[in-house]
Short mmCIF file of C-alpha atoms and ligand atoms in Angstrom, two decimals:
data_model
loop_
_atom_site.label_atom_id
_atom_site.label_comp_id
_atom_site.label_asym_id
_atom_site.label_seq_id
_atom_site.Cartn_x
_atom_site.Cartn_y
_atom_site.Cartn_z
CA MET B 61 -4.93 15.43 -5.12
CA VAL B 62 -2.90 14.47 -8.19
CA GLY B 63 -4.37 11.59 -10.25
CA TYR B 64 -8.06 10.77 -10.56
CA ALA B 65 -8.28 7.11 -11.61
CA PHE B 66 -8.16 4.02 -9.33
CA MET B 67 -6.46 5.44 -6.22
CA GLY B 68 -7.81 8.90 -7.01
CA ALA B 69 -11.33 7.52 -6.68
CA ALA B 70 -10.53 5.45 -3.56
CA HIS B 71 -8.85 8.39 -1.82
CA SER B 72 -11.63 10.81 -2.86
CA GLN B 73 -14.23 8.55 -1.29
CA ALA B 74 -12.19 8.52 1.92
CA TRP B 75 -11.68 12.30 1.94
CA ARG B 76 -15.45 12.77 1.41
CA THR B 77 -16.31 10.35 4.21
CA VAL B 78 -13.74 10.91 6.92
CA ASN B 79 -15.34 13.87 8.73
CA ARG B 80 -18.79 12.33 8.49
CA VAL B 81 -17.68 9.15 10.23
CA TYR B 82 -15.04 10.30 12.70
CA ASP B 83 -15.05 13.24 15.09
CA LEU B 84 -11.77 14.95 14.16
CA PRO B 85 -9.96 18.11 15.25
CA ALA B 86 -9.96 19.46 11.66
CA ARG B 87 -12.33 19.46 8.69
CA VAL B 88 -11.21 18.43 5.21
CA ARG B 89 -11.95 20.73 2.27
CA MET B 90 -11.43 19.00 -1.10
CA ALA B 91 -9.92 22.02 -2.83
CA ALA B 92 -8.58 20.82 -6.18
CA ILE B 93 -7.75 17.75 -8.26
CA CYS B 94 -5.14 17.43 -11.02
CA GLY B 95 -4.94 15.23 -14.12
CA ARG B 96 -3.33 15.67 -17.52
CA ASP B 97 -6.50 15.53 -19.64
CA ALA B 98 -8.64 18.69 -19.13
CA GLY B 99 -11.95 17.09 -20.10
CA LYS B 100 -11.45 13.97 -18.00
CA VAL B 101 -10.17 15.81 -14.92
CA ALA B 102 -13.12 18.25 -15.12
CA ASP B 103 -15.47 15.26 -15.14
CA ALA B 104 -13.52 13.63 -12.28
CA ALA B 105 -13.69 16.80 -10.15
CA ASP B 106 -17.46 16.84 -10.56
CA ARG B 107 -17.92 13.09 -9.97
CA LEU B 108 -15.50 12.74 -7.05
CA GLY B 109 -16.43 15.96 -5.24
CA TRP B 110 -13.51 18.38 -5.76
CA GLU B 111 -14.09 22.17 -5.85
CA THR B 112 -11.76 22.90 -8.79
CA TYR B 113 -9.39 21.15 -11.17
CA THR B 114 -6.12 21.78 -13.02
CA THR B 115 -3.95 19.98 -15.59
CA ASP B 116 -0.67 21.07 -13.94
CA TRP B 117 0.16 19.80 -10.43
CA ARG B 118 2.50 22.79 -9.94
CA GLU B 119 -0.61 24.98 -9.70
CA LEU B 120 -1.78 22.98 -6.67
CA ILE B 121 1.55 23.51 -4.97
CA ALA B 122 1.53 27.26 -5.73
CA ARG B 123 -1.84 27.78 -4.06
CA ASP B 124 -1.81 29.31 -0.56
CA ASP B 125 -5.16 27.76 0.38
CA ILE B 126 -3.92 24.17 -0.07
CA ASP B 127 -2.29 22.57 3.00
CA LEU B 128 -1.87 18.95 1.90
CA VAL B 129 -1.06 17.23 -1.40
CA ASP B 130 -2.23 13.66 -2.01
CA VAL B 131 -0.11 11.93 -4.69
CA CYS B 132 -2.09 9.22 -6.56
CA THR B 133 -0.03 8.99 -9.76
CA PRO B 134 2.24 6.17 -11.04
CA GLY B 135 5.63 5.89 -9.32
CA ASP B 136 7.59 7.85 -11.94
CA SER B 137 6.15 11.14 -10.67
CA HIS B 138 6.02 10.46 -6.91
CA ALA B 139 9.46 11.94 -6.16
CA GLU B 140 9.13 15.08 -8.28
CA ILE B 141 5.66 16.01 -6.98
CA THR B 142 6.42 15.09 -3.37
CA LEU B 143 9.74 16.96 -3.21
CA ALA B 144 8.13 20.10 -4.68
CA ALA B 145 5.16 19.87 -2.30
CA LEU B 146 7.35 19.43 0.80
CA ALA B 147 9.62 22.29 -0.28
CA ALA B 148 6.51 24.49 -0.54
CA GLY B 149 5.47 23.57 3.01
CA LYS B 150 2.61 21.20 2.11
CA HIS B 151 1.87 18.03 4.07
CA VAL B 152 2.08 14.99 1.75
CA LEU B 153 0.29 11.68 1.43
CA CYS B 154 2.09 9.65 -1.26
CA GLU B 155 0.84 6.35 -2.65
CA LYS B 156 2.98 3.23 -2.45
CA PRO B 157 5.56 2.17 -3.39
CA LEU B 158 7.11 5.44 -2.22
CA ALA B 159 9.30 5.77 -5.34
CA ASN B 160 10.76 3.91 -8.31
CA SER B 161 14.24 3.58 -6.78
CA VAL B 162 16.10 3.63 -3.48
CA THR B 163 17.84 6.86 -4.57
CA GLU B 164 14.50 8.65 -5.01
CA ALA B 165 13.10 7.17 -1.80
CA ARG B 166 16.16 8.36 0.14
CA ALA B 167 15.77 11.89 -1.23
CA MET B 168 12.08 11.90 -0.30
CA THR B 169 12.82 10.59 3.20
CA ALA B 170 15.50 13.26 3.73
CA ALA B 171 13.10 15.98 2.49
CA ALA B 172 10.38 14.67 4.82
CA ALA B 173 12.79 14.83 7.78
CA THR B 174 13.70 18.45 6.93
CA ALA B 175 10.03 19.37 6.50
CA GLN B 176 9.12 17.62 9.75
CA ALA B 177 11.31 20.04 11.66
CA ALA B 178 9.01 22.81 10.35
CA GLY B 179 5.86 20.91 11.36
CA ILE B 180 5.15 19.40 7.92
CA ARG B 181 3.85 15.78 7.96
CA SER B 182 4.41 12.97 5.45
CA MET B 183 2.80 9.57 5.10
CA CYS B 184 2.95 6.70 2.57
CA GLY B 185 -0.27 4.99 1.48
CA PHE B 186 0.15 1.42 2.71
CA ASN B 187 -3.59 1.26 3.45
CA TYR B 188 -3.78 -2.44 4.37
CA ARG B 189 -2.24 -1.59 7.75
CA ARG B 190 -5.57 0.06 8.50
CA VAL B 191 -7.86 -2.88 7.91
CA PRO B 192 -9.09 -3.32 11.50
CA ALA B 193 -8.14 -7.03 11.58
CA VAL B 194 -4.58 -6.19 10.46
CA THR B 195 -4.23 -3.43 13.07
CA MET B 196 -5.52 -5.86 15.67
CA MET B 197 -3.04 -8.48 14.51
CA GLN B 198 -0.24 -5.95 15.10
CA GLN B 199 -1.59 -5.13 18.56
CA MET B 200 -1.80 -8.81 19.53
CA VAL B 201 1.77 -9.50 18.36
CA ALA B 202 3.02 -6.39 20.22
CA ALA B 203 1.21 -7.59 23.36
CA GLY B 204 3.16 -10.86 23.16
CA ARG B 205 0.18 -13.10 22.33
CA LEU B 206 2.21 -15.05 19.75
CA GLY B 207 5.41 -15.19 21.81
CA THR B 208 8.55 -15.37 19.69
CA ILE B 209 7.86 -15.08 15.94
CA ARG B 210 9.18 -18.14 14.07
CA HIS B 211 7.51 -17.92 10.64
CA VAL B 212 5.84 -15.36 8.39
CA ARG B 213 4.09 -16.67 5.28
CA ALA B 214 2.80 -13.94 2.98
CA VAL B 215 1.22 -14.06 -0.50
CA TYR B 216 -0.38 -11.39 -2.66
CA LEU B 217 -1.79 -12.93 -5.84
CA GLN B 218 -3.62 -11.49 -8.86
CA ASP B 219 -4.35 -12.74 -12.40
CA TRP B 220 -5.25 -9.66 -14.47
CA ILE B 221 -2.42 -10.13 -17.04
CA VAL B 222 -2.61 -13.91 -17.56
CA ASP B 223 -3.94 -13.22 -21.10
CA PRO B 224 -0.84 -12.51 -23.28
CA GLN B 225 -3.00 -10.09 -25.31
CA PHE B 226 -3.59 -7.87 -22.26
CA PRO B 227 -1.92 -4.59 -23.26
CA LEU B 228 1.32 -3.02 -22.10
CA VAL B 229 -0.11 -0.64 -19.46
CA TRP B 230 2.14 1.60 -17.30
CA ARG B 231 2.33 -1.09 -14.59
CA LEU B 232 4.31 -3.28 -17.05
CA GLN B 233 6.90 -0.58 -17.85
CA LYS B 234 9.92 -0.19 -15.55
CA ASP B 235 10.44 3.51 -16.28
CA LYS B 236 6.88 4.23 -15.07
CA ALA B 237 6.32 1.62 -12.35
CA GLY B 238 9.82 0.87 -11.03
CA SER B 239 9.07 -2.87 -10.90
CA GLY B 240 6.15 -5.21 -11.58
CA ALA B 241 4.24 -7.49 -9.20
CA LEU B 242 7.14 -6.96 -6.78
CA GLY B 243 6.69 -3.22 -6.18
CA ASP B 244 2.96 -3.10 -6.85
CA ILE B 245 1.65 -5.87 -4.60
CA GLY B 246 4.81 -7.36 -3.06
CA ALA B 247 5.43 -3.95 -1.44
CA HIS B 248 2.11 -4.28 0.42
CA ILE B 249 2.98 -7.63 2.04
CA ILE B 250 6.49 -6.41 2.87
CA ASP B 251 5.06 -3.38 4.68
CA LEU B 252 2.23 -5.32 6.28
CA THR B 253 4.48 -8.03 7.73
CA GLN B 254 7.15 -5.58 8.94
CA PHE B 255 4.34 -3.56 10.58
CA VAL B 256 2.60 -6.53 12.21
CA THR B 257 5.76 -8.21 13.51
CA GLY B 258 7.63 -5.00 14.37
CA GLN B 259 10.62 -6.65 12.69
CA ARG B 260 12.68 -5.65 9.69
CA ILE B 261 13.50 -7.93 6.77
CA SER B 262 17.28 -8.21 7.10
CA GLY B 263 18.16 -10.35 4.06
CA VAL B 264 16.56 -12.08 1.06
CA SER B 265 17.06 -14.75 -1.61
CA ALA B 266 14.79 -14.20 -4.61
CA VAL B 267 13.61 -15.32 -8.02
CA THR B 268 11.61 -13.13 -10.39
CA GLU B 269 10.11 -13.98 -13.79
CA THR B 270 8.52 -12.21 -16.74
CA PHE B 271 6.35 -14.89 -18.35
CA VAL B 272 5.04 -12.75 -21.26
CA LYS B 273 7.79 -10.53 -22.60
CA GLU B 274 5.96 -8.63 -25.35
CA ARG B 275 2.42 -7.23 -25.37
CA PRO B 276 0.18 -5.07 -27.58
CA LEU B 277 0.25 -1.34 -26.90
CA PRO B 278 -2.81 -0.01 -25.05
CA ALA B 279 -5.34 2.49 -26.37
CA GLY B 280 -6.26 3.53 -22.83
CA SER B 281 -5.98 2.30 -19.25
CA SER B 282 -7.15 2.99 -15.73
CA GLY B 283 -6.24 1.06 -12.60
CA LEU B 284 -6.02 -2.64 -13.59
CA ALA B 285 -8.22 -2.32 -16.72
CA ALA B 286 -7.13 -1.45 -20.28
CA THR B 287 -8.21 -1.47 -23.92
CA VAL B 288 -6.24 -2.31 -27.08
CA ASP B 289 -6.39 -0.20 -30.23
CA GLY B 290 -7.04 -2.86 -32.91
CA SER B 291 -6.14 -0.41 -35.70
CA ALA B 292 -2.57 -0.09 -34.46
CA PRO B 293 -1.27 -3.64 -33.86
CA ALA B 294 2.06 -2.47 -32.45
CA THR B 295 3.67 -4.28 -29.53
CA GLY B 296 6.22 -3.33 -26.88
CA GLN B 297 8.56 -5.04 -24.40
CA VAL B 298 7.44 -5.85 -20.87
CA THR B 299 10.27 -4.47 -18.72
CA VAL B 300 9.14 -5.57 -15.24
CA ASP B 301 8.63 -8.85 -13.36
CA ASP B 302 5.30 -10.69 -13.65
CA ALA B 303 6.03 -12.57 -10.42
CA ALA B 304 8.50 -12.38 -7.55
CA VAL B 305 9.10 -15.10 -4.96
CA PHE B 306 11.57 -14.73 -2.12
CA LEU B 307 12.55 -16.06 1.24
CA ALA B 308 13.77 -13.75 3.96
CA ARG B 309 15.16 -13.47 7.46
CA LEU B 310 13.57 -11.13 10.00
CA ASP B 311 15.87 -9.23 12.33
CA GLY B 312 14.05 -10.80 15.31
CA GLY B 313 15.14 -14.27 14.22
CA GLY B 314 12.12 -15.50 12.25
CA LEU B 315 12.03 -16.98 8.73
CA ALA B 316 9.66 -15.56 6.13
CA THR B 317 8.44 -16.38 2.62
CA TYR B 318 6.82 -13.99 0.16
CA GLU B 319 5.06 -14.55 -3.16
CA ALA B 320 3.74 -11.73 -5.36
CA SER B 321 2.26 -12.66 -8.73
CA ARG B 322 -0.01 -11.35 -11.48
CA PHE B 323 -0.16 -14.85 -12.99
CA ALA B 324 -2.02 -16.72 -10.22
CA THR B 325 -4.97 -17.78 -12.39
CA GLY B 326 -8.24 -17.36 -10.53
CA ARG B 327 -6.75 -15.23 -7.74
CA LYS B 328 -8.12 -11.71 -8.13
CA ASN B 329 -6.67 -9.82 -5.19
CA ALA B 330 -5.67 -12.57 -2.78
CA LEU B 331 -3.59 -11.19 0.09
CA ARG B 332 -3.00 -13.71 2.87
CA VAL B 333 -0.58 -13.56 5.79
CA GLU B 334 0.05 -16.24 8.42
CA ILE B 335 2.31 -15.69 11.41
CA ASN B 336 3.45 -18.58 13.61
CA GLY B 337 4.88 -17.80 17.03
CA SER B 338 5.98 -19.86 20.01
CA LEU B 339 2.61 -19.23 21.73
CA GLY B 340 0.18 -19.16 18.81
CA THR B 341 -0.70 -18.33 15.21
CA LEU B 342 -2.59 -15.47 13.54
CA VAL B 343 -3.97 -15.57 10.00
CA PHE B 344 -5.36 -12.70 7.90
CA ASP B 345 -7.06 -13.19 4.52
CA LEU B 346 -8.15 -10.05 2.61
CA GLU B 347 -11.10 -11.90 1.04
CA ARG B 348 -12.45 -12.26 4.60
CA LEU B 349 -11.14 -8.95 5.88
CA ASN B 350 -13.49 -8.65 8.85
CA GLU B 351 -12.02 -11.81 10.36
CA LEU B 352 -8.86 -12.89 12.12
CA GLU B 353 -7.97 -16.53 12.74
CA PHE B 354 -6.23 -17.15 16.05
CA TYR B 355 -4.69 -20.31 17.44
CA ASP B 356 -3.87 -19.80 21.12
CA ALA B 357 -1.38 -22.45 22.23
CA THR B 358 -1.62 -21.29 25.85
CA ARG B 359 -5.13 -22.69 26.19
CA PRO B 360 -5.59 -26.16 27.79
CA ALA B 361 -4.52 -28.79 25.23
CA ALA B 362 -8.03 -30.25 24.97
CA GLU B 363 -9.47 -26.84 24.01
CA GLN B 364 -6.87 -25.81 21.45
CA GLY B 365 -7.90 -25.05 17.87
CA PHE B 366 -8.25 -22.16 15.43
CA SER B 367 -10.88 -19.64 16.42
CA ARG B 368 -12.46 -17.01 14.15
CA ILE B 369 -12.57 -13.51 15.64
CA LEU B 370 -15.10 -11.24 13.94
CA VAL B 371 -13.33 -7.87 14.12
CA THR B 372 -16.44 -5.67 14.19
CA GLU B 373 -16.84 -4.81 17.88
CA GLY B 374 -16.86 -1.17 18.93
CA ASP B 375 -13.61 -1.66 20.82
CA HIS B 376 -11.81 -3.19 17.82
CA PRO B 377 -9.46 -0.79 15.96
CA TYR B 378 -11.31 1.91 13.93
CA MET B 379 -14.70 0.23 14.45
CA SER B 380 -16.25 2.50 17.09
CA ALA B 381 -17.48 4.94 14.43
CA TRP B 382 -18.98 2.40 12.04
CA TRP B 383 -21.93 0.04 12.50
CA PRO B 384 -23.25 -2.23 15.30
CA PRO B 385 -21.20 -5.43 15.94
CA GLY B 386 -21.38 -7.94 13.09
CA HIS B 387 -22.19 -5.28 10.47
CA ILE B 388 -19.16 -5.76 8.29
CA ILE B 389 -16.99 -3.23 6.45
CA GLY B 390 -14.96 -3.44 3.19
CA TYR B 391 -11.88 -2.49 1.17
CA GLU B 392 -12.66 1.23 0.93
CA HIS B 393 -12.87 1.66 4.69
CA SER B 394 -9.10 1.18 4.99
CA PHE B 395 -8.66 4.45 3.08
CA THR B 396 -11.08 6.31 5.39
CA HIS B 397 -9.03 5.01 8.33
CA GLN B 398 -5.86 6.22 6.59
CA MET B 399 -7.31 9.73 6.19
CA ARG B 400 -8.56 9.70 9.79
CA ASP B 401 -5.08 9.04 11.14
CA LEU B 402 -3.48 11.56 8.77
CA VAL B 403 -5.95 14.39 9.56
CA GLU B 404 -5.57 13.73 13.27
CA ALA B 405 -1.76 13.75 12.99
CA VAL B 406 -1.70 17.00 10.99
CA ALA B 407 -4.18 18.70 13.34
CA THR B 408 -2.44 17.61 16.55
CA GLY B 409 1.15 17.95 15.35
CA ALA B 410 1.96 14.22 15.50
CA ASP B 411 3.90 12.14 12.97
CA PRO B 412 1.67 9.76 10.99
CA ALA B 413 2.70 6.20 10.07
CA PRO B 414 3.81 4.67 7.82
CA SER B 415 6.46 7.39 7.56
CA PHE B 416 8.62 7.90 4.48
CA ALA B 417 11.40 6.15 6.46
CA ASP B 418 9.11 3.11 6.86
CA ALA B 419 8.42 3.23 3.10
CA LEU B 420 12.16 3.57 2.36
CA GLN B 421 12.65 0.36 4.37
CA VAL B 422 10.19 -1.35 1.99
CA GLN B 423 12.03 0.15 -1.00
CA LEU B 424 15.33 -1.28 0.28
CA VAL B 425 13.74 -4.74 0.39
CA LEU B 426 12.38 -4.34 -3.18
CA ASP B 427 15.86 -3.36 -4.32
CA ALA B 428 17.51 -6.29 -2.51
CA VAL B 429 15.00 -8.72 -4.09
CA GLU B 430 15.83 -7.44 -7.59
CA ARG B 431 19.58 -7.63 -6.94
CA SER B 432 19.31 -11.15 -5.51
CA ALA B 433 17.23 -12.34 -8.49
CA ARG B 434 19.82 -10.90 -10.91
CA LEU B 435 22.59 -12.76 -9.05
CA GLY B 436 20.94 -16.20 -9.31
CA SER B 437 19.13 -15.87 -5.96
CA ALA B 438 22.31 -14.97 -4.05
CA TRP B 439 21.71 -14.14 -0.38
CA THR B 440 21.40 -10.31 -0.23
CA GLU B 441 21.46 -8.26 2.96
CA VAL B 442 18.95 -5.42 3.44
CA GLU B 443 20.40 -2.43 5.24
CA PRO B 444 18.30 -0.50 7.79
CA ALA B 445 16.71 2.69 6.41
CA LEU B 446 17.74 4.67 9.44
CA ALA B 447 21.28 4.48 10.77
CA GLN B 448 21.40 2.57 14.04
CA VAL B 449 22.79 4.40 17.05
CA ALA B 450 24.65 2.16 19.47
CA VAL B 451 24.03 3.00 23.15
N1 NAD G 547 -2.84 1.47 -1.78
C1 NAD G 547 -3.27 0.61 -2.70
O1 NAD G 547 -3.87 -0.40 -2.38
C2 NAD G 547 -3.02 0.90 -4.15
C3 NAD G 547 -3.80 0.28 -5.14
C4 NAD G 547 -3.58 0.63 -6.47
C5 NAD G 547 -2.57 1.52 -6.80
N2 NAD G 547 -1.81 2.09 -5.83
C6 NAD G 547 -0.75 3.06 -6.16
O2 NAD G 547 -1.37 4.29 -6.52
C7 NAD G 547 -0.63 4.93 -7.56
C8 NAD G 547 -1.56 5.17 -8.76
O3 NAD G 547 -2.07 3.91 -9.21
P1 NAD G 547 -3.55 3.79 -9.86
O4 NAD G 547 -3.91 2.36 -9.85
O5 NAD G 547 -4.47 4.78 -9.25
O6 NAD G 547 -3.20 4.23 -11.36
P2 NAD G 547 -4.21 4.70 -12.48
O7 NAD G 547 -3.55 4.41 -13.80
O8 NAD G 547 -5.57 4.17 -12.21
O9 NAD G 547 -4.24 6.29 -12.25
C9 NAD G 547 -3.10 7.10 -12.39
C10 NAD G 547 -3.57 8.54 -12.46
O10 NAD G 547 -2.42 9.39 -12.46
C11 NAD G 547 -2.58 10.39 -13.46
N3 NAD G 547 -1.26 10.90 -13.82
C12 NAD G 547 -0.20 10.18 -14.25
N4 NAD G 547 0.87 11.02 -14.42
C13 NAD G 547 0.44 12.26 -14.06
C14 NAD G 547 1.06 13.55 -14.01
N5 NAD G 547 2.35 13.69 -14.36
N6 NAD G 547 0.32 14.61 -13.61
C15 NAD G 547 -0.97 14.44 -13.25
N7 NAD G 547 -1.61 13.25 -13.26
C16 NAD G 547 -0.91 12.18 -13.68
C17 NAD G 547 -3.34 9.65 -14.56
O11 NAD G 547 -3.95 10.55 -15.45
C18 NAD G 547 -4.35 8.88 -13.71
O12 NAD G 547 -5.43 9.71 -13.33
C19 NAD G 547 0.55 4.01 -7.86
O13 NAD G 547 1.66 4.45 -7.11
C20 NAD G 547 0.09 2.65 -7.36
O14 NAD G 547 1.16 1.80 -6.98
C21 NAD G 547 -2.04 1.80 -4.51
#
């Protein structure tokens, strides 16, 4: 694994847990972790359960006893690490968004396709697909329970930079993060809705805004937390969006709206998706992640209404290995589910999802949103990641 902070900790917990919860055809050995600070990465290796550590990710890739590289660094190093790992014959799990640009994402997708021919697997870390209620939502849509999809309404809202004195962490710098709220949290709702509906976003009209354009430089940061060095009152430019709002068309004919913001005061990590179809509606809310709301318009008119499905039964997705019905799970379980599917795919020679091509499709939407916003919200088509073959 490369990176030992927020996602490093979340992924480590999942790697530690996966074989203890699920019966899998392979066992995970947590061989080595990499970070740039020797003292901190040594501490992280000990705390998170890794056998060894290094300060140079190239050493991980050079080792013969490492089969898979898990990339948990900011977006500016995803392409370099992933391309080197694939070229060395390592399976790769790369955090989202796949890259900082479409060009990088295309190169990574091409490298993954070449590696796949040699039995090497690649996956992008859109973990929310693996919340059982979200997986179930996808299964219900695929089974036709909503009929024809008319509307998708998706928001992902946070408020951790509302204070203008919050420092200029890497997530607020374009050269490190690629984009702001758009690529960080907007990418999740783009992937989630394309996954659940089975439809591609085919065009967008967008606005983006940077509300606070200059911030103090940070003394240190990890995940969404940071400290300011009061002795050095220097400031720097925010070079990414604070919020992105866009409307979209789905290639199956539906209309969709998306809102991603770090300025939604009071909203900590509020991801909510509602899908309206000709036969019903499904609603997912991350703050109540064990539940799915379902309106079934095929029921007799007198009995119609929203019902709450508690997604904790043994025959619900991923739940057979956890607790008795009604004993709820949380955020971190989505990562254990991600590792379960990845280990199973690697061990059985299957291709895990989301693939790099799926993640490139998200990257193409991010790019179209930025271009549309620059052009005064002009309608902007999103091309398919994979060339279509007419038959
Ligand atoms: N799936 C999710 O829900 C989710 C949530 C948060 C972040 N992410 C993604 O995970 C990635 C990391 O985000 P984070 O929140 O964990 O960031 P973070 O700031 O908490 O951690 C980044 C880590 O990367 C290390 N690092 C940076 N450059 C490095 C390099 N060149 N070599 C070795 N280590 C390096 C840092 O030392 C740190 O340990 C990003 O792509 C982010 O978008 C995904």
